[in-house]
Amino acid sequence: MLTCNQSVPSDQYDDRMEEHLRFTDFYHASQIGIIQCQKALVKTLVESWHPETHTFHLPIGEYAVTLEDVAMILGLPTDGLPVTGMTISSAEALEAECLHQFGVAPRKSECRGSGIKLTWLQDLKERLQLTNKESKQRYVKVHIMLLIGTILLGDKSGASVHWKFLLLLHDFGSIVQFSWGSACLAHMYRALCRASRFDCKEIDDSLTLLLVWAWMRLPFLASVPKEPQSIPVNELSDIRWRNWERGDRRFRYIKLAHFRKAFDDLQEGQFVWVAYSVDRVDPDIILAEIYIHSVVWSATVPLVSFEYIE
């Protein structure tokens, strides 16, 4: 069975920071929270993944996760500068950058190679005193690093985040200029391609996008019924599926065979795909700051996340 690790919860933040999070475009991602890993569903999706086309092959056709899905689910910008840069592995450089941006650096025991342990970042966030502009910006940067290491661009360990992302947070006013959404999609594509290999036993922790996409686009897989279309699309993932086990524990024990059969039973002409677009739902459902990037949602372009190019 393909395994996936549960990340350190990172969704809690001080309400006073909402304006700063909106300024960086990470506010909507902060609303999602941790989605419980569904090993059986993830395994079934991986089995239908074709690396050559970056699509899921189902009996009734091919389905893909697109930039539109990223924008709707995560609320991150899908247009802008590529998420890339230097990937220095020096411990001294890591320490220097943390000192510069946070005023404090993790000890060697609080790092994993070139990664900063999420527990150290969580502790730092809780200790920060929001007394001035600098401390507030530090708080938001720490929160973004936690989001990157958990629900957005996490690795197989689910325990640390590479410090290379910190370099892109150096200038607080420029954080919003990066195409964080396309980086998340590139990361998910690479994770699925790796997981589809016969000798792979784990998948990178990029499962929030994958699971919510499956539940929203293919609702016959969803753990709970659909809610009325009366709130922003990207916040549906938080309200409908966040900590879903509290509402329906039976879904926790669904086996791999159940999802395999659900895919196998699909027949030609059976409606399974749910679309979201401004001509189908209330305009208020799709927020203006999300829809503004829709011009690139159907573009054919490389997706970049540091060393990942998909």
PDB file of C-alpha atoms in Angstrom:
ATOM      1  CA  MET A   1       0.000   0.000   0.000  1.00  0.00           C
ATOM      2  CA  LEU A   2       1.279   3.453  -0.887  1.00  0.00           C
ATOM      3  CA  THR A   3       1.764   5.445   2.313  1.00  0.00           C
ATOM      4  CA  CYS A   4       1.432   9.151   3.065  1.00  0.00           C
ATOM      5  CA  ASN A   5       2.445  11.035   6.190  1.00  0.00           C
ATOM      6  CA  GLN A   6       0.238  13.434   8.136  1.00  0.00           C
ATOM      7  CA  SER A   7       1.751  16.885   8.446  1.00  0.00           C
ATOM      8  CA  VAL A   8       2.048  19.089  11.497  1.00  0.00           C
ATOM      9  CA  PRO A   9      -1.163  21.192  11.593  1.00  0.00           C
ATOM     10  CA  SER A  10      -0.376  24.698  10.360  1.00  0.00           C
ATOM     11  CA  ASP A  11      -3.757  26.247   9.653  1.00  0.00           C
ATOM     12  CA  GLN A  12      -4.123  28.213  12.888  1.00  0.00           C
ATOM     13  CA  TYR A  13      -3.034  31.837  12.743  1.00  0.00           C
ATOM     14  CA  ASP A  14      -3.634  35.055  14.641  1.00  0.00           C
ATOM     15  CA  ASP A  15      -6.736  36.804  13.308  1.00  0.00           C
ATOM     16  CA  ARG A  16      -4.880  40.093  13.352  1.00  0.00           C
ATOM     17  CA  MET A  17      -2.752  38.785  10.486  1.00  0.00           C
ATOM     18  CA  GLU A  18      -5.599  38.407   7.982  1.00  0.00           C
ATOM     19  CA  GLU A  19      -4.780  41.645   6.165  1.00  0.00           C
ATOM     20  CA  HIS A  20      -1.117  40.677   5.818  1.00  0.00           C
ATOM     21  CA  LEU A  21      -2.015  37.191   4.581  1.00  0.00           C
ATOM     22  CA  ARG A  22      -4.358  38.681   1.983  1.00  0.00           C
ATOM     23  CA  PHE A  23      -1.542  40.989   0.871  1.00  0.00           C
ATOM     24  CA  THR A  24       0.640  37.948   0.079  1.00  0.00           C
ATOM     25  CA  ASP A  25      -2.250  35.974  -1.529  1.00  0.00           C
ATOM     26  CA  PHE A  26      -1.816  33.159   1.011  1.00  0.00           C
ATOM     27  CA  TYR A  27      -5.003  33.952   2.909  1.00  0.00           C
ATOM     28  CA  HIS A  28      -7.219  31.447   1.077  1.00  0.00           C
ATOM     29  CA  ALA A  29      -4.667  28.647   1.439  1.00  0.00           C
ATOM     30  CA  SER A  30      -4.634  29.426   5.167  1.00  0.00           C
ATOM     31  CA  GLN A  31      -8.378  28.719   5.323  1.00  0.00           C
ATOM     32  CA  ILE A  32      -8.199  25.159   4.050  1.00  0.00           C
ATOM     33  CA  GLY A  33      -6.541  23.457   6.990  1.00  0.00           C
ATOM     34  CA  ILE A  34      -5.203  19.923   7.115  1.00  0.00           C
ATOM     35  CA  ILE A  35      -7.152  17.376   5.075  1.00  0.00           C
ATOM     36  CA  GLN A  36      -6.919  13.878   6.492  1.00  0.00           C
ATOM     37  CA  CYS A  37      -4.932  11.538   4.229  1.00  0.00           C
ATOM     38  CA  GLN A  38      -6.987   8.897   2.398  1.00  0.00           C
ATOM     39  CA  LYS A  39      -4.521   6.151   1.549  1.00  0.00           C
ATOM     40  CA  ALA A  40      -6.974   3.977  -0.371  1.00  0.00           C
ATOM     41  CA  LEU A  41      -8.261   6.842  -2.529  1.00  0.00           C
ATOM     42  CA  VAL A  42      -4.744   8.160  -3.167  1.00  0.00           C
ATOM     43  CA  LYS A  43      -3.563   4.683  -4.173  1.00  0.00           C
ATOM     44  CA  THR A  44      -6.483   4.314  -6.608  1.00  0.00           C
ATOM     45  CA  LEU A  45      -5.762   7.693  -8.185  1.00  0.00           C
ATOM     46  CA  VAL A  46      -2.070   6.842  -8.537  1.00  0.00           C
ATOM     47  CA  GLU A  47      -2.977   3.571 -10.268  1.00  0.00           C
ATOM     48  CA  SER A  48      -4.911   5.499 -12.927  1.00  0.00           C
ATOM     49  CA  TRP A  49      -2.219   8.177 -13.400  1.00  0.00           C
ATOM     50  CA  HIS A  50      -0.335   8.258 -16.710  1.00  0.00           C
ATOM     51  CA  PRO A  51       2.980  10.177 -16.460  1.00  0.00           C
ATOM     52  CA  GLU A  52       3.168  10.600 -20.250  1.00  0.00           C
ATOM     53  CA  THR A  53       0.051  12.765 -20.363  1.00  0.00           C
ATOM     54  CA  HIS A  54      -0.240  13.920 -16.747  1.00  0.00           C
ATOM     55  CA  THR A  55      -3.829  12.716 -16.691  1.00  0.00           C
ATOM     56  CA  PHE A  56      -5.941  10.157 -14.858  1.00  0.00           C
ATOM     57  CA  HIS A  57      -7.190   7.448 -17.232  1.00  0.00           C
ATOM     58  CA  LEU A  58     -10.686   6.319 -16.254  1.00  0.00           C
ATOM     59  CA  PRO A  59     -13.005   3.979 -18.186  1.00  0.00           C
ATOM     60  CA  ILE A  60     -14.932   6.991 -19.524  1.00  0.00           C
ATOM     61  CA  GLY A  61     -11.997   9.181 -20.464  1.00  0.00           C
ATOM     62  CA  GLU A  62      -9.011  11.212 -19.255  1.00  0.00           C
ATOM     63  CA  TYR A  63      -9.169  13.759 -16.449  1.00  0.00           C
ATOM     64  CA  ALA A  64      -6.547  16.316 -15.399  1.00  0.00           C
ATOM     65  CA  VAL A  65      -5.814  18.664 -12.527  1.00  0.00           C
ATOM     66  CA  THR A  66      -5.346  22.110 -14.061  1.00  0.00           C
ATOM     67  CA  LEU A  67      -4.331  25.635 -13.057  1.00  0.00           C
ATOM     68  CA  GLU A  68      -8.033  26.413 -12.745  1.00  0.00           C
ATOM     69  CA  ASP A  69      -8.341  23.714 -10.094  1.00  0.00           C
ATOM     70  CA  VAL A  70      -5.351  25.107  -8.221  1.00  0.00           C
ATOM     71  CA  ALA A  71      -6.851  28.597  -8.224  1.00  0.00           C
ATOM     72  CA  MET A  72     -10.281  27.382  -7.123  1.00  0.00           C
ATOM     73  CA  ILE A  73      -9.048  25.022  -4.400  1.00  0.00           C
ATOM     74  CA  LEU A  74      -5.994  26.806  -3.007  1.00  0.00           C
ATOM     75  CA  GLY A  75      -6.734  30.383  -4.022  1.00  0.00           C
ATOM     76  CA  LEU A  76      -3.082  30.930  -4.980  1.00  0.00           C
ATOM     77  CA  PRO A  77      -1.911  33.071  -7.936  1.00  0.00           C
ATOM     78  CA  THR A  78      -1.352  31.046 -11.111  1.00  0.00           C
ATOM     79  CA  ASP A  79       0.414  33.788 -13.038  1.00  0.00           C
ATOM     80  CA  GLY A  80       3.638  35.585 -12.213  1.00  0.00           C
ATOM     81  CA  LEU A  81       7.318  34.891 -11.632  1.00  0.00           C
ATOM     82  CA  PRO A  82       8.452  31.251 -11.550  1.00  0.00           C
ATOM     83  CA  VAL A  83       9.015  29.752  -8.112  1.00  0.00           C
ATOM     84  CA  THR A  84      12.708  29.042  -8.519  1.00  0.00           C
ATOM     85  CA  GLY A  85      16.153  30.250  -7.482  1.00  0.00           C
ATOM     86  CA  MET A  86      19.289  29.091  -5.710  1.00  0.00           C
ATOM     87  CA  THR A  87      19.262  25.811  -3.777  1.00  0.00           C
ATOM     88  CA  ILE A  88      22.331  26.227  -1.580  1.00  0.00           C
ATOM     89  CA  SER A  89      22.811  23.294   0.791  1.00  0.00           C
ATOM     90  CA  SER A  90      25.122  25.165   3.174  1.00  0.00           C
ATOM     91  CA  ALA A  91      24.117  25.036   6.844  1.00  0.00           C
ATOM     92  CA  GLU A  92      25.805  28.392   7.352  1.00  0.00           C
ATOM     93  CA  ALA A  93      23.700  29.976   4.589  1.00  0.00           C
ATOM     94  CA  LEU A  94      20.519  28.530   6.137  1.00  0.00           C
ATOM     95  CA  GLU A  95      21.452  29.962   9.527  1.00  0.00           C
ATOM     96  CA  ALA A  96      22.320  33.365   8.073  1.00  0.00           C
ATOM     97  CA  GLU A  97      19.020  33.629   6.157  1.00  0.00           C
ATOM     98  CA  CYS A  98      16.952  32.639   9.188  1.00  0.00           C
ATOM     99  CA  LEU A  99      18.795  35.177  11.336  1.00  0.00           C
ATOM    100  CA  HIS A 100      18.169  37.863   8.736  1.00  0.00           C
ATOM    101  CA  GLN A 101      14.463  37.142   8.262  1.00  0.00           C
ATOM    102  CA  PHE A 102      13.431  35.783  11.676  1.00  0.00           C
ATOM    103  CA  GLY A 103      16.040  37.205  14.020  1.00  0.00           C
ATOM    104  CA  VAL A 104      16.783  33.696  15.230  1.00  0.00           C
ATOM    105  CA  ALA A 105      18.137  30.508  13.629  1.00  0.00           C
ATOM    106  CA  PRO A 106      17.382  26.829  14.269  1.00  0.00           C
ATOM    107  CA  ARG A 107      19.992  24.636  15.905  1.00  0.00           C
ATOM    108  CA  LYS A 108      21.472  21.738  13.964  1.00  0.00           C
ATOM    109  CA  SER A 109      19.097  19.350  15.732  1.00  0.00           C
ATOM    110  CA  GLU A 110      16.174  21.461  14.507  1.00  0.00           C
ATOM    111  CA  CYS A 111      17.092  20.936  10.848  1.00  0.00           C
ATOM    112  CA  ARG A 112      16.945  17.952   8.502  1.00  0.00           C
ATOM    113  CA  GLY A 113      19.696  18.456   5.945  1.00  0.00           C
ATOM    114  CA  SER A 114      18.638  21.585   4.028  1.00  0.00           C
ATOM    115  CA  GLY A 115      15.207  21.531   5.636  1.00  0.00           C
ATOM    116  CA  ILE A 116      13.886  23.399   8.657  1.00  0.00           C
ATOM    117  CA  LYS A 117      11.789  21.234  10.948  1.00  0.00           C
ATOM    118  CA  LEU A 118       8.142  22.234  10.996  1.00  0.00           C
ATOM    119  CA  THR A 119       8.052  21.901  14.772  1.00  0.00           C
ATOM    120  CA  TRP A 120      10.707  24.638  15.070  1.00  0.00           C
ATOM    121  CA  LEU A 121       8.716  26.942  12.800  1.00  0.00           C
ATOM    122  CA  GLN A 122       5.535  26.232  14.749  1.00  0.00           C
ATOM    123  CA  ASP A 123       7.230  27.054  18.032  1.00  0.00           C
ATOM    124  CA  LEU A 124       8.702  30.227  16.545  1.00  0.00           C
ATOM    125  CA  LYS A 125       5.294  31.379  15.308  1.00  0.00           C
ATOM    126  CA  GLU A 126       3.783  30.898  18.750  1.00  0.00           C
ATOM    127  CA  ARG A 127       6.596  32.893  20.410  1.00  0.00           C
ATOM    128  CA  LEU A 128       6.521  35.918  18.106  1.00  0.00           C
ATOM    129  CA  GLN A 129       5.128  39.083  19.645  1.00  0.00           C
ATOM    130  CA  LEU A 130       3.096  41.092  17.120  1.00  0.00           C
ATOM    131  CA  THR A 131       4.243  44.487  18.300  1.00  0.00           C
ATOM    132  CA  ASN A 132       5.378  46.163  15.071  1.00  0.00           C
ATOM    133  CA  LYS A 133       5.435  45.843  11.281  1.00  0.00           C
ATOM    134  CA  GLU A 134       8.622  43.767  11.270  1.00  0.00           C
ATOM    135  CA  SER A 135       7.324  41.195  13.763  1.00  0.00           C
ATOM    136  CA  LYS A 136       4.038  40.884  11.858  1.00  0.00           C
ATOM    137  CA  GLN A 137       5.848  40.270   8.589  1.00  0.00           C
ATOM    138  CA  ARG A 138       8.037  37.668  10.296  1.00  0.00           C
ATOM    139  CA  TYR A 139       4.908  35.953  11.595  1.00  0.00           C
ATOM    140  CA  VAL A 140       3.378  35.768   8.119  1.00  0.00           C
ATOM    141  CA  LYS A 141       6.627  34.460   6.615  1.00  0.00           C
ATOM    142  CA  VAL A 142       6.788  31.677   9.213  1.00  0.00           C
ATOM    143  CA  HIS A 143       3.139  30.841   8.551  1.00  0.00           C
ATOM    144  CA  ILE A 144       3.770  30.677   4.787  1.00  0.00           C
ATOM    145  CA  MET A 145       6.750  28.368   5.336  1.00  0.00           C
ATOM    146  CA  LEU A 146       4.490  26.090   7.375  1.00  0.00           C
ATOM    147  CA  LEU A 147       1.866  26.105   4.618  1.00  0.00           C
ATOM    148  CA  ILE A 148       4.550  25.265   2.038  1.00  0.00           C
ATOM    149  CA  GLY A 149       5.855  22.412   4.166  1.00  0.00           C
ATOM    150  CA  THR A 150       2.439  20.918   4.842  1.00  0.00           C
ATOM    151  CA  ILE A 151      -0.443  21.420   2.414  1.00  0.00           C
ATOM    152  CA  LEU A 152       1.313  23.041  -0.567  1.00  0.00           C
ATOM    153  CA  LEU A 153       4.803  21.715  -1.356  1.00  0.00           C
ATOM    154  CA  GLY A 154       5.526  19.125   1.312  1.00  0.00           C
ATOM    155  CA  ASP A 155       7.911  16.183   0.997  1.00  0.00           C
ATOM    156  CA  LYS A 156       7.527  12.524   1.937  1.00  0.00           C
ATOM    157  CA  SER A 157       8.665  13.068   5.517  1.00  0.00           C
ATOM    158  CA  GLY A 158       6.006  15.665   6.296  1.00  0.00           C
ATOM    159  CA  ALA A 159       8.413  16.900   8.968  1.00  0.00           C
ATOM    160  CA  SER A 160      10.414  19.743   7.400  1.00  0.00           C
ATOM    161  CA  VAL A 161      10.446  22.364   4.660  1.00  0.00           C
ATOM    162  CA  HIS A 162      13.442  23.187   2.453  1.00  0.00           C
ATOM    163  CA  TRP A 163      14.879  26.587   3.283  1.00  0.00           C
ATOM    164  CA  LYS A 164      15.184  27.470  -0.425  1.00  0.00           C
ATOM    165  CA  PHE A 165      11.592  28.775  -0.280  1.00  0.00           C
ATOM    166  CA  LEU A 166      12.616  31.253   2.400  1.00  0.00           C
ATOM    167  CA  LEU A 167      14.745  33.105  -0.153  1.00  0.00           C
ATOM    168  CA  LEU A 168      11.573  33.961  -2.105  1.00  0.00           C
ATOM    169  CA  LEU A 169      10.048  35.536   1.013  1.00  0.00           C
ATOM    170  CA  HIS A 170      13.009  37.890   1.501  1.00  0.00           C
ATOM    171  CA  ASP A 171      11.135  40.913   0.140  1.00  0.00           C
ATOM    172  CA  PHE A 172       7.709  40.858   1.779  1.00  0.00           C
ATOM    173  CA  GLY A 173       6.180  43.052  -0.915  1.00  0.00           C
ATOM    174  CA  SER A 174       7.316  40.687  -3.691  1.00  0.00           C
ATOM    175  CA  ILE A 175       5.837  37.454  -2.285  1.00  0.00           C
ATOM    176  CA  VAL A 176       2.632  38.005  -4.235  1.00  0.00           C
ATOM    177  CA  GLN A 177       4.532  38.289  -7.535  1.00  0.00           C
ATOM    178  CA  PHE A 178       5.360  34.562  -7.703  1.00  0.00           C
ATOM    179  CA  SER A 179       3.181  31.933  -9.371  1.00  0.00           C
ATOM    180  CA  TRP A 180       2.799  29.794  -6.271  1.00  0.00           C
ATOM    181  CA  GLY A 181      -0.192  27.999  -7.778  1.00  0.00           C
ATOM    182  CA  SER A 182       1.699  26.663 -10.793  1.00  0.00           C
ATOM    183  CA  ALA A 183       4.510  25.532  -8.472  1.00  0.00           C
ATOM    184  CA  CYS A 184       1.986  23.519  -6.459  1.00  0.00           C
ATOM    185  CA  LEU A 185       0.684  21.879  -9.626  1.00  0.00           C
ATOM    186  CA  ALA A 186       4.222  21.046 -10.798  1.00  0.00           C
ATOM    187  CA  HIS A 187       4.945  19.549  -7.390  1.00  0.00           C
ATOM    188  CA  MET A 188       1.797  17.424  -7.490  1.00  0.00           C
ATOM    189  CA  TYR A 189       2.515  16.214 -11.032  1.00  0.00           C
ATOM    190  CA  ARG A 190       6.034  15.171 -10.018  1.00  0.00           C
ATOM    191  CA  ALA A 191       4.749  13.448  -6.877  1.00  0.00           C
ATOM    192  CA  LEU A 192       2.192  11.443  -8.879  1.00  0.00           C
ATOM    193  CA  CYS A 193       4.748  10.495 -11.524  1.00  0.00           C
ATOM    194  CA  ARG A 194       7.140   9.223  -8.873  1.00  0.00           C
ATOM    195  CA  ALA A 195       4.405   7.423  -6.953  1.00  0.00           C
ATOM    196  CA  SER A 196       3.283   5.609 -10.116  1.00  0.00           C
ATOM    197  CA  ARG A 197       6.622   3.766 -10.316  1.00  0.00           C
ATOM    198  CA  PHE A 198       6.387   0.129  -9.296  1.00  0.00           C
ATOM    199  CA  ASP A 199       9.103   0.449  -6.643  1.00  0.00           C
ATOM    200  CA  CYS A 200       7.744   3.584  -4.939  1.00  0.00           C
ATOM    201  CA  LYS A 201       6.244   3.114  -1.474  1.00  0.00           C
ATOM    202  CA  GLU A 202       5.512   6.717  -0.476  1.00  0.00           C
ATOM    203  CA  ILE A 203       4.103   9.851  -2.043  1.00  0.00           C
ATOM    204  CA  ASP A 204       5.126  13.438  -1.344  1.00  0.00           C
ATOM    205  CA  ASP A 205       2.838  15.346   0.981  1.00  0.00           C
ATOM    206  CA  SER A 206       1.030  17.293  -1.752  1.00  0.00           C
ATOM    207  CA  LEU A 207      -2.264  15.564  -1.098  1.00  0.00           C
ATOM    208  CA  THR A 208      -4.571  18.438  -0.171  1.00  0.00           C
ATOM    209  CA  LEU A 209      -4.830  19.593  -3.784  1.00  0.00           C
ATOM    210  CA  LEU A 210      -5.188  16.024  -5.055  1.00  0.00           C
ATOM    211  CA  LEU A 211      -7.857  14.918  -2.584  1.00  0.00           C
ATOM    212  CA  VAL A 212      -9.982  18.056  -2.758  1.00  0.00           C
ATOM    213  CA  TRP A 213      -9.771  17.989  -6.564  1.00  0.00           C
ATOM    214  CA  ALA A 214     -11.062  14.399  -6.575  1.00  0.00           C
ATOM    215  CA  TRP A 215     -13.896  15.197  -4.180  1.00  0.00           C
ATOM    216  CA  MET A 216     -14.966  18.379  -5.990  1.00  0.00           C
ATOM    217  CA  ARG A 217     -14.582  17.253  -9.602  1.00  0.00           C
ATOM    218  CA  LEU A 218     -15.609  13.603  -9.103  1.00  0.00           C
ATOM    219  CA  PRO A 219     -18.248  13.899  -6.371  1.00  0.00           C
ATOM    220  CA  PHE A 220     -19.074  10.192  -6.399  1.00  0.00           C
ATOM    221  CA  LEU A 221     -15.764   9.817  -4.513  1.00  0.00           C
ATOM    222  CA  ALA A 222     -16.608  12.455  -1.891  1.00  0.00           C
ATOM    223  CA  SER A 223     -16.789  11.628   1.780  1.00  0.00           C
ATOM    224  CA  VAL A 224     -19.756  13.896   2.502  1.00  0.00           C
ATOM    225  CA  PRO A 225     -22.643  15.347   0.429  1.00  0.00           C
ATOM    226  CA  LYS A 226     -22.243  18.584  -1.466  1.00  0.00           C
ATOM    227  CA  GLU A 227     -23.052  21.801   0.357  1.00  0.00           C
ATOM    228  CA  PRO A 228     -25.202  24.568  -1.197  1.00  0.00           C
ATOM    229  CA  GLN A 229     -23.278  26.764  -3.623  1.00  0.00           C
ATOM    230  CA  SER A 230     -23.370  29.843  -1.392  1.00  0.00           C
ATOM    231  CA  ILE A 231     -19.757  30.409  -0.362  1.00  0.00           C
ATOM    232  CA  PRO A 232     -16.491  30.982  -2.263  1.00  0.00           C
ATOM    233  CA  VAL A 233     -15.442  27.845  -4.134  1.00  0.00           C
ATOM    234  CA  ASN A 234     -11.980  27.603  -2.609  1.00  0.00           C
ATOM    235  CA  GLU A 235     -13.462  27.747   0.908  1.00  0.00           C
ATOM    236  CA  LEU A 236     -15.754  24.768   0.222  1.00  0.00           C
ATOM    237  CA  SER A 237     -12.802  22.453   0.832  1.00  0.00           C
ATOM    238  CA  ASP A 238     -12.474  23.814   4.342  1.00  0.00           C
ATOM    239  CA  ILE A 239     -16.152  23.630   5.272  1.00  0.00           C
ATOM    240  CA  ARG A 240     -17.003  20.343   3.550  1.00  0.00           C
ATOM    241  CA  TRP A 241     -13.966  18.165   4.160  1.00  0.00           C
ATOM    242  CA  ARG A 242     -11.776  19.634   6.858  1.00  0.00           C
ATOM    243  CA  ASN A 243     -11.626  17.150   9.735  1.00  0.00           C
ATOM    244  CA  TRP A 244     -14.351  15.184   7.956  1.00  0.00           C
ATOM    245  CA  GLU A 245     -13.838  12.173  10.243  1.00  0.00           C
ATOM    246  CA  ARG A 246     -15.796  13.959  12.962  1.00  0.00           C
ATOM    247  CA  GLY A 247     -18.923  13.789  10.847  1.00  0.00           C
ATOM    248  CA  ASP A 248     -18.639  10.411   9.155  1.00  0.00           C
ATOM    249  CA  ARG A 249     -16.159   7.944  10.616  1.00  0.00           C
ATOM    250  CA  ARG A 250     -17.243   5.217   8.212  1.00  0.00           C
ATOM    251  CA  PHE A 251     -15.312   6.890   5.403  1.00  0.00           C
ATOM    252  CA  ARG A 252     -12.086   6.322   7.314  1.00  0.00           C
ATOM    253  CA  TYR A 253     -12.347   2.580   6.792  1.00  0.00           C
ATOM    254  CA  ILE A 254     -13.218   2.383   3.099  1.00  0.00           C
ATOM    255  CA  LYS A 255     -10.819  -0.047   1.429  1.00  0.00           C
ATOM    256  CA  LEU A 256      -8.856   0.103  -1.799  1.00  0.00           C
ATOM    257  CA  ALA A 257     -11.264  -2.355  -3.447  1.00  0.00           C
ATOM    258  CA  HIS A 258     -14.149   0.082  -2.949  1.00  0.00           C
ATOM    259  CA  PHE A 259     -12.512   2.873  -4.957  1.00  0.00           C
ATOM    260  CA  ARG A 260     -11.218   0.477  -7.628  1.00  0.00           C
ATOM    261  CA  LYS A 261     -14.746  -0.811  -8.126  1.00  0.00           C
ATOM    262  CA  ALA A 262     -16.115   2.757  -8.235  1.00  0.00           C
ATOM    263  CA  PHE A 263     -13.766   3.540 -11.125  1.00  0.00           C
ATOM    264  CA  ASP A 264     -14.367   0.214 -12.881  1.00  0.00           C
ATOM    265  CA  ASP A 265     -18.151   0.655 -12.715  1.00  0.00           C
ATOM    266  CA  LEU A 266     -18.074   3.984 -14.533  1.00  0.00           C
ATOM    267  CA  GLN A 267     -19.881   3.725 -17.855  1.00  0.00           C
ATOM    268  CA  GLU A 268     -19.905   5.815 -20.998  1.00  0.00           C
ATOM    269  CA  GLY A 269     -22.397   8.651 -20.691  1.00  0.00           C
ATOM    270  CA  GLN A 270     -22.446   8.575 -16.913  1.00  0.00           C
ATOM    271  CA  PHE A 271     -22.134  12.126 -15.588  1.00  0.00           C
ATOM    272  CA  VAL A 272     -19.327  12.317 -13.030  1.00  0.00           C
ATOM    273  CA  TRP A 273     -17.520  15.574 -13.756  1.00  0.00           C
ATOM    274  CA  VAL A 274     -18.570  18.750 -11.921  1.00  0.00           C
ATOM    275  CA  ALA A 275     -17.478  22.040 -13.474  1.00  0.00           C
ATOM    276  CA  TYR A 276     -17.113  25.403 -11.828  1.00  0.00           C
ATOM    277  CA  SER A 277     -17.170  28.516 -13.931  1.00  0.00           C
ATOM    278  CA  VAL A 278     -18.739  31.965 -13.812  1.00  0.00           C
ATOM    279  CA  ASP A 279     -21.465  30.971 -16.264  1.00  0.00           C
ATOM    280  CA  ARG A 280     -22.601  28.096 -14.035  1.00  0.00           C
ATOM    281  CA  VAL A 281     -22.576  29.563 -10.532  1.00  0.00           C
ATOM    282  CA  ASP A 282     -23.212  32.847  -8.754  1.00  0.00           C
ATOM    283  CA  PRO A 283     -20.405  35.329  -9.585  1.00  0.00           C
ATOM    284  CA  ASP A 284     -19.782  35.800  -5.866  1.00  0.00           C
ATOM    285  CA  ILE A 285     -18.711  32.171  -5.635  1.00  0.00           C
ATOM    286  CA  ILE A 286     -15.563  32.838  -7.672  1.00  0.00           C
ATOM    287  CA  LEU A 287     -13.746  35.710  -6.007  1.00  0.00           C
ATOM    288  CA  ALA A 288     -12.342  38.488  -8.178  1.00  0.00           C
ATOM    289  CA  GLU A 289      -8.774  38.039  -6.919  1.00  0.00           C
ATOM    290  CA  ILE A 290      -8.916  34.405  -8.049  1.00  0.00           C
ATOM    291  CA  TYR A 291     -10.660  34.881 -11.383  1.00  0.00           C
ATOM    292  CA  ILE A 292      -8.270  37.663 -12.416  1.00  0.00           C
ATOM    293  CA  HIS A 293      -5.698  35.014 -13.427  1.00  0.00           C
ATOM    294  CA  SER A 294      -8.165  32.944 -15.478  1.00  0.00           C
ATOM    295  CA  VAL A 295      -6.546  34.052 -18.732  1.00  0.00           C
ATOM    296  CA  VAL A 296      -3.716  31.551 -18.125  1.00  0.00           C
ATOM    297  CA  TRP A 297      -5.841  28.650 -16.914  1.00  0.00           C
ATOM    298  CA  SER A 298      -5.967  27.099 -20.396  1.00  0.00           C
ATOM    299  CA  ALA A 299      -2.415  27.979 -21.415  1.00  0.00           C
ATOM    300  CA  THR A 300       0.121  25.340 -22.453  1.00  0.00           C
ATOM    301  CA  VAL A 301       3.205  26.314 -20.453  1.00  0.00           C
ATOM    302  CA  PRO A 302       5.958  24.717 -18.355  1.00  0.00           C
ATOM    303  CA  LEU A 303       5.138  24.473 -14.661  1.00  0.00           C
ATOM    304  CA  VAL A 304       8.138  25.354 -12.518  1.00  0.00           C
ATOM    305  CA  SER A 305       8.971  24.656  -8.880  1.00  0.00           C
ATOM    306  CA  PHE A 306      12.732  25.000  -8.447  1.00  0.00           C
ATOM    307  CA  GLU A 307      14.210  21.781  -9.893  1.00  0.00           C
ATOM    308  CA  TYR A 308      10.779  20.525 -10.978  1.00  0.00           C
ATOM    309  CA  ILE A 309       9.729  21.426 -14.520  1.00  0.00           C
ATOM    310  CA  GLU A 310       6.535  19.755 -15.718  1.00  0.00           C
TER     311      GLU A 310
END
